[in-house]
Amino acid sequence: MSALAHLCEEIAACRDCELAKYRTNVVPGEGAEDADLLFIGEAPGWHEDQQGRPFVGPAGQFLDELLASIDLRREEAYIANVIKCRPPQNREPLPAEIETCRKWLDRQIEIIRPRMIVTLGRYSLARYFPSESISRIHGRPRRLQGVICYPMYHPAAALHQGSLRPIIQTDMLRIPQILAQGTELPPEPVESQQLSLF
Ligand code: URA
């Protein structure tokens, strides 16, 4: 069994916070162990909880469209969430739940070692860009410990606010070029040098 498959089994058995009581399935994440691109969403919703797979509901359909627009199949990237279990009634994850779950994403990143991390929405944004606002920094890559971190709006945002759809589509279309030019990105700004990938 691969290191990542083994880790996903560990995640699936986790009962480290209260969310274990409410979930139907844990949603560890899925994709290629050697993916260049790691997409990090927020938390599983109803559909994901039912299936144990990330982004399989309406937001996931839009994510699939976005991936297709850059000729990427889901299996070629890795798709995960900050929180691995659905909060009841899709409420916002609590800071303590995010902290307890943090170790799993840290270990996923250590194994996958992606070249680029795409944050989808504000919880994954906060991991790498604390105190930044998505409307200001979406679509602007930065390098953090050699990895490109790229903030994007969450695909679900376009379902609630149609005007964000073309913005999200444009940000996605820039990914192949950013990956290709990775090493030429501007150096890390001072504030992100305090941050760690894991
Ligand atoms: N929204 C997320 O952030 N993650 C999912 O897996 C599904 C919807």
mmCIF file of C-alpha atoms and ligand atoms in Angstrom:
data_model
loop_
_atom_site.group_PDB
_atom_site.id
_atom_site.type_symbol
_atom_site.label_atom_id
_atom_site.label_comp_id
_atom_site.label_asym_id
_atom_site.label_seq_id
_atom_site.Cartn_x
_atom_site.Cartn_y
_atom_site.Cartn_z
ATOM 1 C CA MET A 1 0.000 0.000 0.000
ATOM 2 C CA SER A 2 1.323 3.467 -0.861
ATOM 3 C CA ALA A 3 2.219 5.936 1.880
ATOM 4 C CA LEU A 4 -0.699 8.129 0.877
ATOM 5 C CA ALA A 5 -3.221 5.281 0.824
ATOM 6 C CA HIS A 6 -1.970 4.254 4.253
ATOM 7 C CA LEU A 7 -2.385 7.805 5.524
ATOM 8 C CA CYS A 8 -5.926 7.998 4.100
ATOM 9 C CA GLU A 9 -6.778 4.853 6.079
ATOM 10 C CA GLU A 10 -5.481 6.529 9.234
ATOM 11 C CA ILE A 11 -7.540 9.631 8.468
ATOM 12 C CA ALA A 12 -10.638 7.515 7.853
ATOM 13 C CA ALA A 13 -10.276 6.041 11.358
ATOM 14 C CA CYS A 14 -9.814 9.434 13.072
ATOM 15 C CA ARG A 15 -12.051 10.242 16.045
ATOM 16 C CA ASP A 16 -10.000 13.153 17.360
ATOM 17 C CA CYS A 17 -12.854 15.675 17.401
ATOM 18 C CA GLU A 18 -16.613 15.821 17.817
ATOM 19 C CA LEU A 19 -17.227 15.782 14.050
ATOM 20 C CA ALA A 20 -16.619 12.018 14.118
ATOM 21 C CA LYS A 21 -20.018 11.653 15.818
ATOM 22 C CA TYR A 22 -21.949 13.286 13.003
ATOM 23 C CA ARG A 23 -20.220 12.109 9.847
ATOM 24 C CA THR A 24 -21.378 9.374 7.491
ATOM 25 C CA ASN A 25 -17.950 9.073 5.882
ATOM 26 C CA VAL A 26 -14.589 10.724 6.373
ATOM 27 C CA VAL A 27 -13.406 12.544 3.237
ATOM 28 C CA PRO A 28 -9.601 12.272 3.306
ATOM 29 C CA GLY A 29 -9.021 13.483 -0.271
ATOM 30 C CA GLU A 30 -8.178 11.852 -3.577
ATOM 31 C CA GLY A 31 -5.899 12.046 -6.562
ATOM 32 C CA ALA A 32 -2.338 11.311 -7.607
ATOM 33 C CA GLU A 33 0.335 10.709 -4.990
ATOM 34 C CA ASP A 34 2.837 12.527 -7.231
ATOM 35 C CA ALA A 35 0.494 15.376 -8.221
ATOM 36 C CA ASP A 36 2.065 18.710 -9.188
ATOM 37 C CA LEU A 37 -1.127 20.473 -8.163
ATOM 38 C CA LEU A 38 -2.876 20.245 -4.808
ATOM 39 C CA PHE A 39 -6.302 21.872 -4.473
ATOM 40 C CA ILE A 40 -7.425 22.558 -0.912
ATOM 41 C CA GLY A 41 -11.089 23.270 -0.240
ATOM 42 C CA GLU A 42 -12.876 23.924 3.042
ATOM 43 C CA ALA A 43 -14.884 21.000 4.372
ATOM 44 C CA PRO A 44 -17.005 18.177 2.973
ATOM 45 C CA GLY A 45 -20.653 19.018 2.344
ATOM 46 C CA TRP A 46 -23.633 16.664 2.241
ATOM 47 C CA HIS A 47 -22.714 14.938 -1.037
ATOM 48 C CA GLU A 48 -19.094 14.480 -0.014
ATOM 49 C CA ASP A 49 -20.104 13.071 3.376
ATOM 50 C CA GLN A 50 -22.386 10.570 1.643
ATOM 51 C CA GLN A 51 -19.735 9.395 -0.817
ATOM 52 C CA GLY A 52 -16.499 9.861 1.150
ATOM 53 C CA ARG A 53 -15.056 11.803 -1.809
ATOM 54 C CA PRO A 54 -14.150 15.503 -2.091
ATOM 55 C CA PHE A 55 -15.992 17.935 -4.362
ATOM 56 C CA VAL A 56 -18.666 15.634 -5.762
ATOM 57 C CA GLY A 57 -21.638 18.016 -5.306
ATOM 58 C CA PRO A 58 -22.552 21.134 -7.303
ATOM 59 C CA ALA A 59 -19.323 22.975 -6.370
ATOM 60 C CA GLY A 60 -17.436 19.873 -7.458
ATOM 61 C CA GLN A 61 -19.118 19.894 -10.851
ATOM 62 C CA PHE A 62 -17.870 23.416 -11.378
ATOM 63 C CA LEU A 63 -14.401 22.389 -10.157
ATOM 64 C CA ASP A 64 -14.415 19.567 -12.733
ATOM 65 C CA GLU A 65 -15.283 22.098 -15.454
ATOM 66 C CA LEU A 66 -12.462 24.330 -14.290
ATOM 67 C CA LEU A 67 -10.000 21.420 -14.323
ATOM 68 C CA ALA A 68 -11.159 20.458 -17.826
ATOM 69 C CA SER A 69 -10.498 24.031 -18.970
ATOM 70 C CA ILE A 70 -6.787 23.447 -18.286
ATOM 71 C CA ASP A 71 -6.865 19.878 -19.650
ATOM 72 C CA LEU A 72 -6.403 18.360 -16.238
ATOM 73 C CA ARG A 73 -8.214 15.279 -15.034
ATOM 74 C CA ARG A 74 -9.124 15.025 -11.369
ATOM 75 C CA GLU A 75 -6.936 11.922 -11.004
ATOM 76 C CA GLU A 76 -3.878 13.888 -12.147
ATOM 77 C CA ALA A 77 -4.180 16.458 -9.350
ATOM 78 C CA TYR A 78 -4.818 15.939 -5.637
ATOM 79 C CA ILE A 79 -7.997 17.343 -4.099
ATOM 80 C CA ALA A 80 -8.353 17.680 -0.335
ATOM 81 C CA ASN A 81 -9.990 19.821 2.311
ATOM 82 C CA VAL A 82 -8.854 21.645 5.434
ATOM 83 C CA ILE A 83 -11.396 19.633 7.442
ATOM 84 C CA LYS A 84 -11.925 15.952 6.667
ATOM 85 C CA CYS A 85 -15.408 15.512 8.156
ATOM 86 C CA ARG A 86 -18.623 17.378 7.429
ATOM 87 C CA PRO A 87 -19.687 19.808 10.123
ATOM 88 C CA PRO A 88 -23.352 19.185 11.034
ATOM 89 C CA GLN A 89 -25.801 21.252 8.939
ATOM 90 C CA ASN A 90 -22.776 22.479 6.972
ATOM 91 C CA ARG A 91 -21.959 24.933 9.737
ATOM 92 C CA GLU A 92 -18.582 26.642 9.662
ATOM 93 C CA PRO A 93 -15.717 24.580 11.060
ATOM 94 C CA LEU A 94 -14.647 25.671 14.537
ATOM 95 C CA PRO A 95 -11.079 26.870 15.101
ATOM 96 C CA ALA A 96 -10.441 23.868 17.392
ATOM 97 C CA GLU A 97 -11.668 21.456 14.682
ATOM 98 C CA ILE A 98 -9.379 23.083 12.113
ATOM 99 C CA GLU A 99 -6.445 22.817 14.503
ATOM 100 C CA THR A 100 -7.157 19.173 15.365
ATOM 101 C CA CYS A 101 -7.448 18.262 11.668
ATOM 102 C CA ARG A 102 -4.353 20.201 10.624
ATOM 103 C CA LYS A 103 -1.965 17.280 11.080
ATOM 104 C CA TRP A 104 -3.670 15.281 8.324
ATOM 105 C CA LEU A 105 -3.255 17.901 5.619
ATOM 106 C CA ASP A 106 0.306 18.535 6.802
ATOM 107 C CA ARG A 107 1.124 14.869 6.298
ATOM 108 C CA GLN A 108 -0.635 14.742 2.920
ATOM 109 C CA ILE A 109 1.471 17.683 1.738
ATOM 110 C CA GLU A 110 4.655 16.053 3.029
ATOM 111 C CA ILE A 111 3.940 12.928 0.993
ATOM 112 C CA ILE A 112 2.628 14.572 -2.178
ATOM 113 C CA ARG A 113 5.140 17.425 -2.217
ATOM 114 C CA PRO A 114 3.138 19.359 -4.813
ATOM 115 C CA ARG A 115 4.750 22.082 -6.904
ATOM 116 C CA MET A 116 1.700 24.279 -6.510
ATOM 117 C CA ILE A 117 -0.981 24.564 -3.827
ATOM 118 C CA VAL A 118 -4.255 26.154 -4.902
ATOM 119 C CA THR A 119 -6.343 27.386 -1.992
ATOM 120 C CA LEU A 120 -10.087 27.343 -2.623
ATOM 121 C CA GLY A 121 -11.984 29.584 -0.254
ATOM 122 C CA ARG A 122 -11.179 31.262 2.996
ATOM 123 C CA TYR A 123 -10.187 28.387 5.285
ATOM 124 C CA SER A 124 -7.362 27.187 3.079
ATOM 125 C CA LEU A 125 -6.543 30.815 2.282
ATOM 126 C CA ALA A 126 -6.078 31.441 6.013
ATOM 127 C CA ARG A 127 -3.560 28.616 6.222
ATOM 128 C CA TYR A 128 -1.137 30.358 3.864
ATOM 129 C CA PHE A 129 -2.333 33.940 3.709
ATOM 130 C CA PRO A 130 -3.536 34.835 7.192
ATOM 131 C CA SER A 131 -5.091 38.266 7.433
ATOM 132 C CA GLU A 132 -5.345 38.601 3.643
ATOM 133 C CA SER A 133 -8.624 39.061 1.852
ATOM 134 C CA ILE A 134 -9.502 36.869 -1.106
ATOM 135 C CA SER A 135 -10.854 39.772 -3.135
ATOM 136 C CA ARG A 136 -7.434 41.428 -2.947
ATOM 137 C CA ILE A 137 -5.085 38.517 -3.556
ATOM 138 C CA HIS A 138 -6.983 35.935 -5.645
ATOM 139 C CA GLY A 139 -5.032 34.988 -8.756
ATOM 140 C CA ARG A 140 -1.716 36.241 -7.351
ATOM 141 C CA PRO A 141 0.829 33.458 -6.817
ATOM 142 C CA ARG A 142 3.501 33.515 -4.152
ATOM 143 C CA ARG A 143 6.314 31.162 -3.381
ATOM 144 C CA LEU A 144 6.477 29.589 0.065
ATOM 145 C CA GLN A 145 9.409 27.286 0.820
ATOM 146 C CA GLY A 146 9.791 26.639 -2.884
ATOM 147 C CA VAL A 147 6.121 25.795 -3.432
ATOM 148 C CA ILE A 148 3.814 28.079 -5.377
ATOM 149 C CA CYS A 149 0.763 29.048 -3.337
ATOM 150 C CA TYR A 150 -2.112 30.328 -5.416
ATOM 151 C CA PRO A 151 -5.296 31.702 -3.831
ATOM 152 C CA MET A 152 -8.595 31.297 -5.647
ATOM 153 C CA TYR A 153 -12.208 31.898 -4.755
ATOM 154 C CA HIS A 154 -14.087 28.770 -3.724
ATOM 155 C CA PRO A 155 -16.023 27.278 -6.692
ATOM 156 C CA ALA A 156 -19.207 27.398 -4.574
ATOM 157 C CA ALA A 157 -18.876 31.197 -4.473
ATOM 158 C CA ALA A 158 -19.791 31.292 -8.177
ATOM 159 C CA LEU A 159 -22.967 29.322 -7.451
ATOM 160 C CA HIS A 160 -24.139 32.047 -5.068
ATOM 161 C CA GLN A 161 -22.691 35.029 -6.899
ATOM 162 C CA GLY A 162 -22.667 34.582 -10.676
ATOM 163 C CA SER A 163 -20.375 37.561 -11.268
ATOM 164 C CA LEU A 164 -17.503 35.579 -9.675
ATOM 165 C CA ARG A 165 -17.732 32.822 -12.275
ATOM 166 C CA PRO A 166 -15.604 34.486 -14.984
ATOM 167 C CA ILE A 167 -13.112 35.619 -12.336
ATOM 168 C CA ILE A 168 -12.669 32.057 -11.096
ATOM 169 C CA GLN A 169 -12.425 30.780 -14.672
ATOM 170 C CA THR A 170 -9.735 33.330 -15.511
ATOM 171 C CA ASP A 171 -7.724 32.520 -12.377
ATOM 172 C CA MET A 172 -7.862 28.810 -13.230
ATOM 173 C CA LEU A 173 -6.714 29.392 -16.807
ATOM 174 C CA ARG A 174 -3.521 31.029 -15.498
ATOM 175 C CA ILE A 175 -2.400 27.924 -13.606
ATOM 176 C CA PRO A 176 -0.513 26.114 -16.423
ATOM 177 C CA GLN A 177 1.524 29.213 -17.196
ATOM 178 C CA ILE A 178 2.304 29.864 -13.531
ATOM 179 C CA LEU A 179 3.421 26.245 -13.098
ATOM 180 C CA ALA A 180 5.628 26.521 -16.167
ATOM 181 C CA GLN A 181 7.265 29.721 -14.894
ATOM 182 C CA GLY A 182 7.362 28.591 -11.261
ATOM 183 C CA THR A 183 10.955 29.408 -10.484
ATOM 184 C CA GLU A 184 10.668 32.883 -11.975
ATOM 185 C CA LEU A 185 8.040 34.030 -9.518
ATOM 186 C CA PRO A 186 8.925 37.000 -7.341
ATOM 187 C CA PRO A 187 10.561 36.058 -4.021
ATOM 188 C CA GLU A 188 8.457 35.527 -0.945
ATOM 189 C CA PRO A 189 7.244 38.705 0.672
ATOM 190 C CA VAL A 190 8.566 39.190 4.181
ATOM 191 C CA GLU A 191 5.313 38.318 5.894
ATOM 192 C CA SER A 192 5.006 34.897 4.266
ATOM 193 C CA GLN A 193 8.541 33.949 5.311
ATOM 194 C CA GLN A 194 7.126 33.440 8.798
ATOM 195 C CA LEU A 195 4.731 30.795 7.464
ATOM 196 C CA SER A 196 5.374 27.133 6.992
ATOM 197 C CA LEU A 197 3.915 24.803 4.390
ATOM 198 C CA PHE A 198 3.285 22.103 6.979
HETATM 199 N N1 URA B 1 -16.729 22.288 -0.639
HETATM 200 C C1 URA B 1 -15.503 22.055 -0.148
HETATM 201 O O1 URA B 1 -14.823 22.958 0.304
HETATM 202 N N2 URA B 1 -15.036 20.822 -0.183
HETATM 203 C C2 URA B 1 -15.709 19.820 -0.702
HETATM 204 O O2 URA B 1 -15.196 18.717 -0.715
HETATM 205 C C3 URA B 1 -16.989 20.100 -1.219
HETATM 206 C C4 URA B 1 -17.482 21.333 -1.181
#
